[in-house]
PDB file of C-alpha atoms in Angstrom:
ATOM      1  CA  MET A 129       0.000   0.000   0.000  1.00 79.00           C
ATOM      2  CA  SER A 130       1.368   3.422  -0.959  1.00 91.00           C
ATOM      3  CA  ASN A 131       1.983   6.189   1.568  1.00 95.00           C
ATOM      4  CA  ASN A 132      -0.974   8.133   0.156  1.00 96.00           C
ATOM      5  CA  ALA A 133      -3.258   5.099   0.460  1.00 96.00           C
ATOM      6  CA  GLN A 134      -2.077   4.598   4.056  1.00 97.00           C
ATOM      7  CA  THR A 135      -2.909   8.225   4.862  1.00 98.00           C
ATOM      8  CA  ILE A 136      -6.360   7.857   3.272  1.00 98.00           C
ATOM      9  CA  ALA A 137      -6.991   4.678   5.276  1.00 98.00           C
ATOM     10  CA  GLN A 138      -5.857   6.444   8.470  1.00 98.00           C
ATOM     11  CA  PHE A 139      -8.159   9.406   7.715  1.00 98.00           C
ATOM     12  CA  TYR A 140     -11.289   7.326   7.059  1.00 98.00           C
ATOM     13  CA  THR A 141     -10.624   4.802   9.825  1.00 98.00           C
ATOM     14  CA  ALA A 142     -10.450   7.784  12.199  1.00 98.00           C
ATOM     15  CA  PHE A 143     -13.652   9.178  10.644  1.00 98.00           C
ATOM     16  CA  GLN A 144     -15.390   5.846  11.357  1.00 98.00           C
ATOM     17  CA  LYS A 145     -14.510   6.431  15.033  1.00 97.00           C
ATOM     18  CA  LYS A 146     -15.416  10.154  14.838  1.00 97.00           C
ATOM     19  CA  ASP A 147     -11.773  10.869  15.799  1.00 98.00           C
ATOM     20  CA  TYR A 148     -11.425  14.324  14.248  1.00 98.00           C
ATOM     21  CA  ALA A 149      -7.992  14.906  15.837  1.00 98.00           C
ATOM     22  CA  THR A 150      -6.473  11.975  13.935  1.00 98.00           C
ATOM     23  CA  MET A 151      -8.359  12.980  10.779  1.00 98.00           C
ATOM     24  CA  ASN A 152      -6.952  16.491  11.012  1.00 98.00           C
ATOM     25  CA  SER A 153      -3.418  15.179  11.631  1.00 98.00           C
ATOM     26  CA  CYS A 154      -3.547  13.784   8.076  1.00 98.00           C
ATOM     27  CA  TYR A 155      -3.886  17.331   6.697  1.00 98.00           C
ATOM     28  CA  SER A 156      -1.244  19.977   6.047  1.00 98.00           C
ATOM     29  CA  ASP A 157      -1.615  23.209   8.033  1.00 97.00           C
ATOM     30  CA  ASP A 158      -2.744  25.033   4.880  1.00 97.00           C
ATOM     31  CA  ILE A 159      -5.266  22.393   3.719  1.00 98.00           C
ATOM     32  CA  VAL A 160      -7.794  23.469   1.090  1.00 98.00           C
ATOM     33  CA  PHE A 161     -11.149  21.657   1.020  1.00 98.00           C
ATOM     34  CA  PHE A 162     -14.223  21.794  -1.191  1.00 98.00           C
ATOM     35  CA  ASP A 163     -17.571  20.041  -1.192  1.00 96.00           C
ATOM     36  CA  PRO A 164     -21.065  20.912  -2.453  1.00 95.00           C
ATOM     37  CA  ALA A 165     -22.460  21.577   1.049  1.00 93.00           C
ATOM     38  CA  PHE A 166     -19.736  23.813   2.544  1.00 95.00           C
ATOM     39  CA  GLY A 167     -18.083  25.163  -0.574  1.00 94.00           C
ATOM     40  CA  LEU A 168     -14.449  26.233  -0.316  1.00 97.00           C
ATOM     41  CA  LEU A 169     -12.802  26.026   3.114  1.00 97.00           C
ATOM     42  CA  LYS A 170      -9.202  26.622   4.155  1.00 97.00           C
ATOM     43  CA  ALA A 171      -6.907  25.594   7.022  1.00 96.00           C
ATOM     44  CA  ASP A 172      -8.680  25.870  10.405  1.00 96.00           C
ATOM     45  CA  GLU A 173     -12.100  26.056   8.741  1.00 97.00           C
ATOM     46  CA  VAL A 174     -11.534  22.553   7.342  1.00 98.00           C
ATOM     47  CA  LYS A 175     -10.331  21.132  10.626  1.00 98.00           C
ATOM     48  CA  CYS A 176     -13.197  22.712  12.562  1.00 97.00           C
ATOM     49  CA  MET A 177     -15.699  21.389  10.004  1.00 97.00           C
ATOM     50  CA  TRP A 178     -14.608  17.798  10.694  1.00 98.00           C
ATOM     51  CA  GLU A 179     -14.660  18.420  14.447  1.00 97.00           C
ATOM     52  CA  MET A 180     -18.184  19.865  14.212  1.00 96.00           C
ATOM     53  CA  LEU A 181     -19.431  17.017  12.013  1.00 95.00           C
ATOM     54  CA  CYS A 182     -17.904  14.349  14.263  1.00 96.00           C
ATOM     55  CA  LYS A 183     -19.243  15.915  17.462  1.00 95.00           C
ATOM     56  CA  ASN A 184     -22.746  16.350  16.025  1.00 92.00           C
ATOM     57  CA  ALA A 185     -23.020  13.003  14.186  1.00 89.00           C
ATOM     58  CA  LYS A 186     -26.027  10.895  15.174  1.00 90.00           C
ATOM     59  CA  ASP A 187     -26.489   7.209  14.258  1.00 94.00           C
ATOM     60  CA  PHE A 188     -23.288   7.545  12.233  1.00 96.00           C
ATOM     61  CA  SER A 189     -21.521   4.853  10.251  1.00 97.00           C
ATOM     62  CA  LEU A 190     -19.002   5.080   7.429  1.00 97.00           C
ATOM     63  CA  THR A 191     -17.500   2.745   4.875  1.00 98.00           C
ATOM     64  CA  TYR A 192     -14.690   3.510   2.449  1.00 98.00           C
ATOM     65  CA  GLY A 193     -12.771   1.768  -0.292  1.00 97.00           C
ATOM     66  CA  ASN A 194     -11.656   1.832  -3.906  1.00 97.00           C
ATOM     67  CA  ILE A 195      -8.518   3.794  -2.998  1.00 97.00           C
ATOM     68  CA  ILE A 196      -6.680   4.573  -6.229  1.00 96.00           C
ATOM     69  CA  ASP A 197      -3.321   6.325  -6.579  1.00 96.00           C
ATOM     70  CA  LEU A 198      -3.538   8.300  -9.811  1.00 95.00           C
ATOM     71  CA  ASP A 199       0.139   9.242  -9.518  1.00 95.00           C
ATOM     72  CA  GLU A 200       2.557  10.222  -6.727  1.00 94.00           C
ATOM     73  CA  GLU A 201       0.552  13.357  -5.865  1.00 96.00           C
ATOM     74  CA  TYR A 202      -3.109  12.491  -6.487  1.00 98.00           C
ATOM     75  CA  SER A 203      -5.357   9.778  -5.081  1.00 98.00           C
ATOM     76  CA  THR A 204      -9.080   9.093  -4.977  1.00 98.00           C
ATOM     77  CA  CYS A 205     -11.400   6.932  -2.934  1.00 98.00           C
ATOM     78  CA  ASP A 206     -15.092   6.316  -2.441  1.00 98.00           C
ATOM     79  CA  TRP A 207     -16.830   6.613   0.900  1.00 98.00           C
ATOM     80  CA  VAL A 208     -20.385   6.355   2.169  1.00 98.00           C
ATOM     81  CA  ALA A 209     -21.652   8.066   5.313  1.00 97.00           C
ATOM     82  CA  THR A 210     -24.939   6.976   6.864  1.00 97.00           C
ATOM     83  CA  TYR A 211     -26.396   9.170   9.600  1.00 95.00           C
ATOM     84  CA  THR A 212     -29.466  10.940  10.940  1.00 94.00           C
ATOM     85  CA  PHE A 213     -29.665  14.574   9.810  1.00 90.00           C
ATOM     86  CA  SER A 214     -30.164  16.398  13.114  1.00 86.00           C
ATOM     87  CA  LYS A 215     -32.321  19.248  11.786  1.00 85.00           C
ATOM     88  CA  THR A 216     -35.038  16.928  10.424  1.00 89.00           C
ATOM     89  CA  GLY A 217     -34.345  13.529  12.020  1.00 91.00           C
ATOM     90  CA  ARG A 218     -34.210  11.998   8.535  1.00 92.00           C
ATOM     91  CA  LYS A 219     -31.783   9.213   7.559  1.00 96.00           C
ATOM     92  CA  VAL A 220     -29.131  10.138   4.994  1.00 95.00           C
ATOM     93  CA  VAL A 221     -26.913   7.791   2.986  1.00 97.00           C
ATOM     94  CA  ASN A 222     -24.361  10.044   1.286  1.00 97.00           C
ATOM     95  CA  LYS A 223     -22.186   8.451  -1.428  1.00 98.00           C
ATOM     96  CA  VAL A 224     -19.026  10.475  -1.944  1.00 98.00           C
ATOM     97  CA  ARG A 225     -15.980  10.438  -4.246  1.00 98.00           C
ATOM     98  CA  ALA A 226     -12.958  12.016  -2.563  1.00 98.00           C
ATOM     99  CA  ASN A 227     -10.107  13.499  -4.587  1.00 98.00           C
ATOM    100  CA  MET A 228      -6.925  14.309  -2.688  1.00 98.00           C
ATOM    101  CA  LYS A 229      -3.570  15.880  -3.437  1.00 98.00           C
ATOM    102  CA  PHE A 230      -0.573  15.018  -1.271  1.00 98.00           C
ATOM    103  CA  ALA A 231       2.746  16.647  -0.422  1.00 97.00           C
ATOM    104  CA  GLY A 232       5.213  15.728   2.301  1.00 94.00           C
ATOM    105  CA  GLY A 233       3.036  12.834   3.462  1.00 94.00           C
ATOM    106  CA  LYS A 234       0.055  15.112   4.177  1.00 97.00           C
ATOM    107  CA  ILE A 235      -3.185  15.861   2.349  1.00 98.00           C
ATOM    108  CA  ILE A 236      -2.883  19.410   0.975  1.00 98.00           C
ATOM    109  CA  GLU A 237      -6.090  19.490  -1.106  1.00 98.00           C
ATOM    110  CA  HIS A 238      -9.294  17.522  -0.520  1.00 98.00           C
ATOM    111  CA  SER A 239     -12.410  17.715  -2.661  1.00 98.00           C
ATOM    112  CA  ASP A 240     -15.535  15.651  -1.970  1.00 98.00           C
ATOM    113  CA  ALA A 241     -17.999  15.149  -4.836  1.00 97.00           C
ATOM    114  CA  PHE A 242     -21.623  14.129  -4.276  1.00 96.00           C
ATOM    115  CA  SER A 243     -25.073  15.066  -5.507  1.00 94.00           C
ATOM    116  CA  LEU A 244     -26.408  17.897  -3.370  1.00 91.00           C
ATOM    117  CA  HIS A 245     -29.837  17.241  -4.898  1.00 90.00           C
ATOM    118  CA  LYS A 246     -29.819  13.602  -3.714  1.00 93.00           C
ATOM    119  CA  TRP A 247     -28.484  14.671  -0.319  1.00 92.00           C
ATOM    120  CA  SER A 248     -31.140  17.366   0.115  1.00 92.00           C
ATOM    121  CA  ALA A 249     -33.941  14.970  -0.892  1.00 92.00           C
ATOM    122  CA  GLN A 250     -32.835  12.580   1.859  1.00 92.00           C
ATOM    123  CA  ALA A 251     -32.025  15.180   4.512  1.00 89.00           C
ATOM    124  CA  LEU A 252     -34.895  17.601   3.904  1.00 83.00           C
ATOM    125  CA  GLY A 253     -37.597  15.399   2.408  1.00 85.00           C
ATOM    126  CA  PHE A 254     -40.082  16.663  -0.170  1.00 74.00           C
ATOM    127  CA  SER A 255     -38.764  20.252  -0.289  1.00 82.00           C
ATOM    128  CA  GLY A 256     -35.223  18.938  -0.870  1.00 77.00           C
ATOM    129  CA  TRP A 257     -36.438  16.584  -3.590  1.00 77.00           C
ATOM    130  CA  LEU A 258     -38.482  19.321  -5.253  1.00 75.00           C
ATOM    131  CA  LEU A 259     -35.954  22.161  -5.001  1.00 77.00           C
ATOM    132  CA  GLY A 260     -32.596  20.451  -4.428  1.00 72.00           C
ATOM    133  CA  TRP A 261     -31.551  20.837  -8.067  1.00 78.00           C
ATOM    134  CA  ASN A 262     -32.051  24.627  -7.911  1.00 70.00           C
ATOM    135  CA  LYS A 263     -28.892  26.776  -7.513  1.00 79.00           C
ATOM    136  CA  PHE A 264     -30.691  29.241  -5.215  1.00 72.00           C
ATOM    137  CA  PHE A 265     -31.759  26.365  -2.938  1.00 78.00           C
ATOM    138  CA  GLN A 266     -28.260  24.839  -3.074  1.00 82.00           C
ATOM    139  CA  ASN A 267     -26.737  28.205  -2.144  1.00 79.00           C
ATOM    140  CA  LYS A 268     -29.111  28.395   0.826  1.00 83.00           C
ATOM    141  CA  ILE A 269     -27.863  24.967   1.982  1.00 81.00           C
ATOM    142  CA  LYS A 270     -24.247  26.107   1.552  1.00 85.00           C
ATOM    143  CA  ASN A 271     -24.850  29.397   3.406  1.00 85.00           C
ATOM    144  CA  THR A 272     -26.525  27.551   6.289  1.00 89.00           C
ATOM    145  CA  ALA A 273     -23.641  25.067   6.518  1.00 91.00           C
ATOM    146  CA  LYS A 274     -21.052  27.867   6.550  1.00 94.00           C
ATOM    147  CA  LYS A 275     -23.061  29.855   9.110  1.00 95.00           C
ATOM    148  CA  ASN A 276     -23.232  26.797  11.382  1.00 94.00           C
ATOM    149  CA  LEU A 277     -19.476  26.273  10.983  1.00 96.00           C
ATOM    150  CA  LEU A 278     -18.757  29.905  11.853  1.00 95.00           C
ATOM    151  CA  LYS A 279     -20.944  29.636  14.982  1.00 96.00           C
ATOM    152  CA  PHE A 280     -19.112  26.460  15.978  1.00 96.00           C
ATOM    153  CA  MET A 281     -15.717  28.118  15.479  1.00 95.00           C
ATOM    154  CA  GLN A 282     -16.723  31.196  17.491  1.00 95.00           C
ATOM    155  CA  ALA A 283     -17.959  29.031  20.376  1.00 94.00           C
ATOM    156  CA  LYS A 284     -14.602  27.199  20.614  1.00 82.00           C
TER     157      LYS A 284
END
């Protein structure tokens, strides 16, 4: 197993345990992250996002696999998180493709790809199914996620 694959396995094994400290130790100090729900995050924002998600996770389970080294710098993997969305109490099964760039044994860029429409249909029910494809609705989800992250960071 390559060093990158070992780091990915360490990251997601820690995520399975909701061990955000170990997850964050896999990142460089200047990590850049992107996903459809939070948008672009940098450094401490990324690390606080994982802490917030781990601390707030309800009925959480995670599987990962299909780790592929594209070259010495880039790797991908698939992961699936199953949890109860706290705002609505609805079950979510989120299927994600992670793309990561590595340098010096650390993840320096991390991008998670998933369908925000499918996520919103599961998490929010009918309104998410009906409107989840809409950019305005997706921006509202993103703004709410960032606002919640900012509140979490300020409370720390």
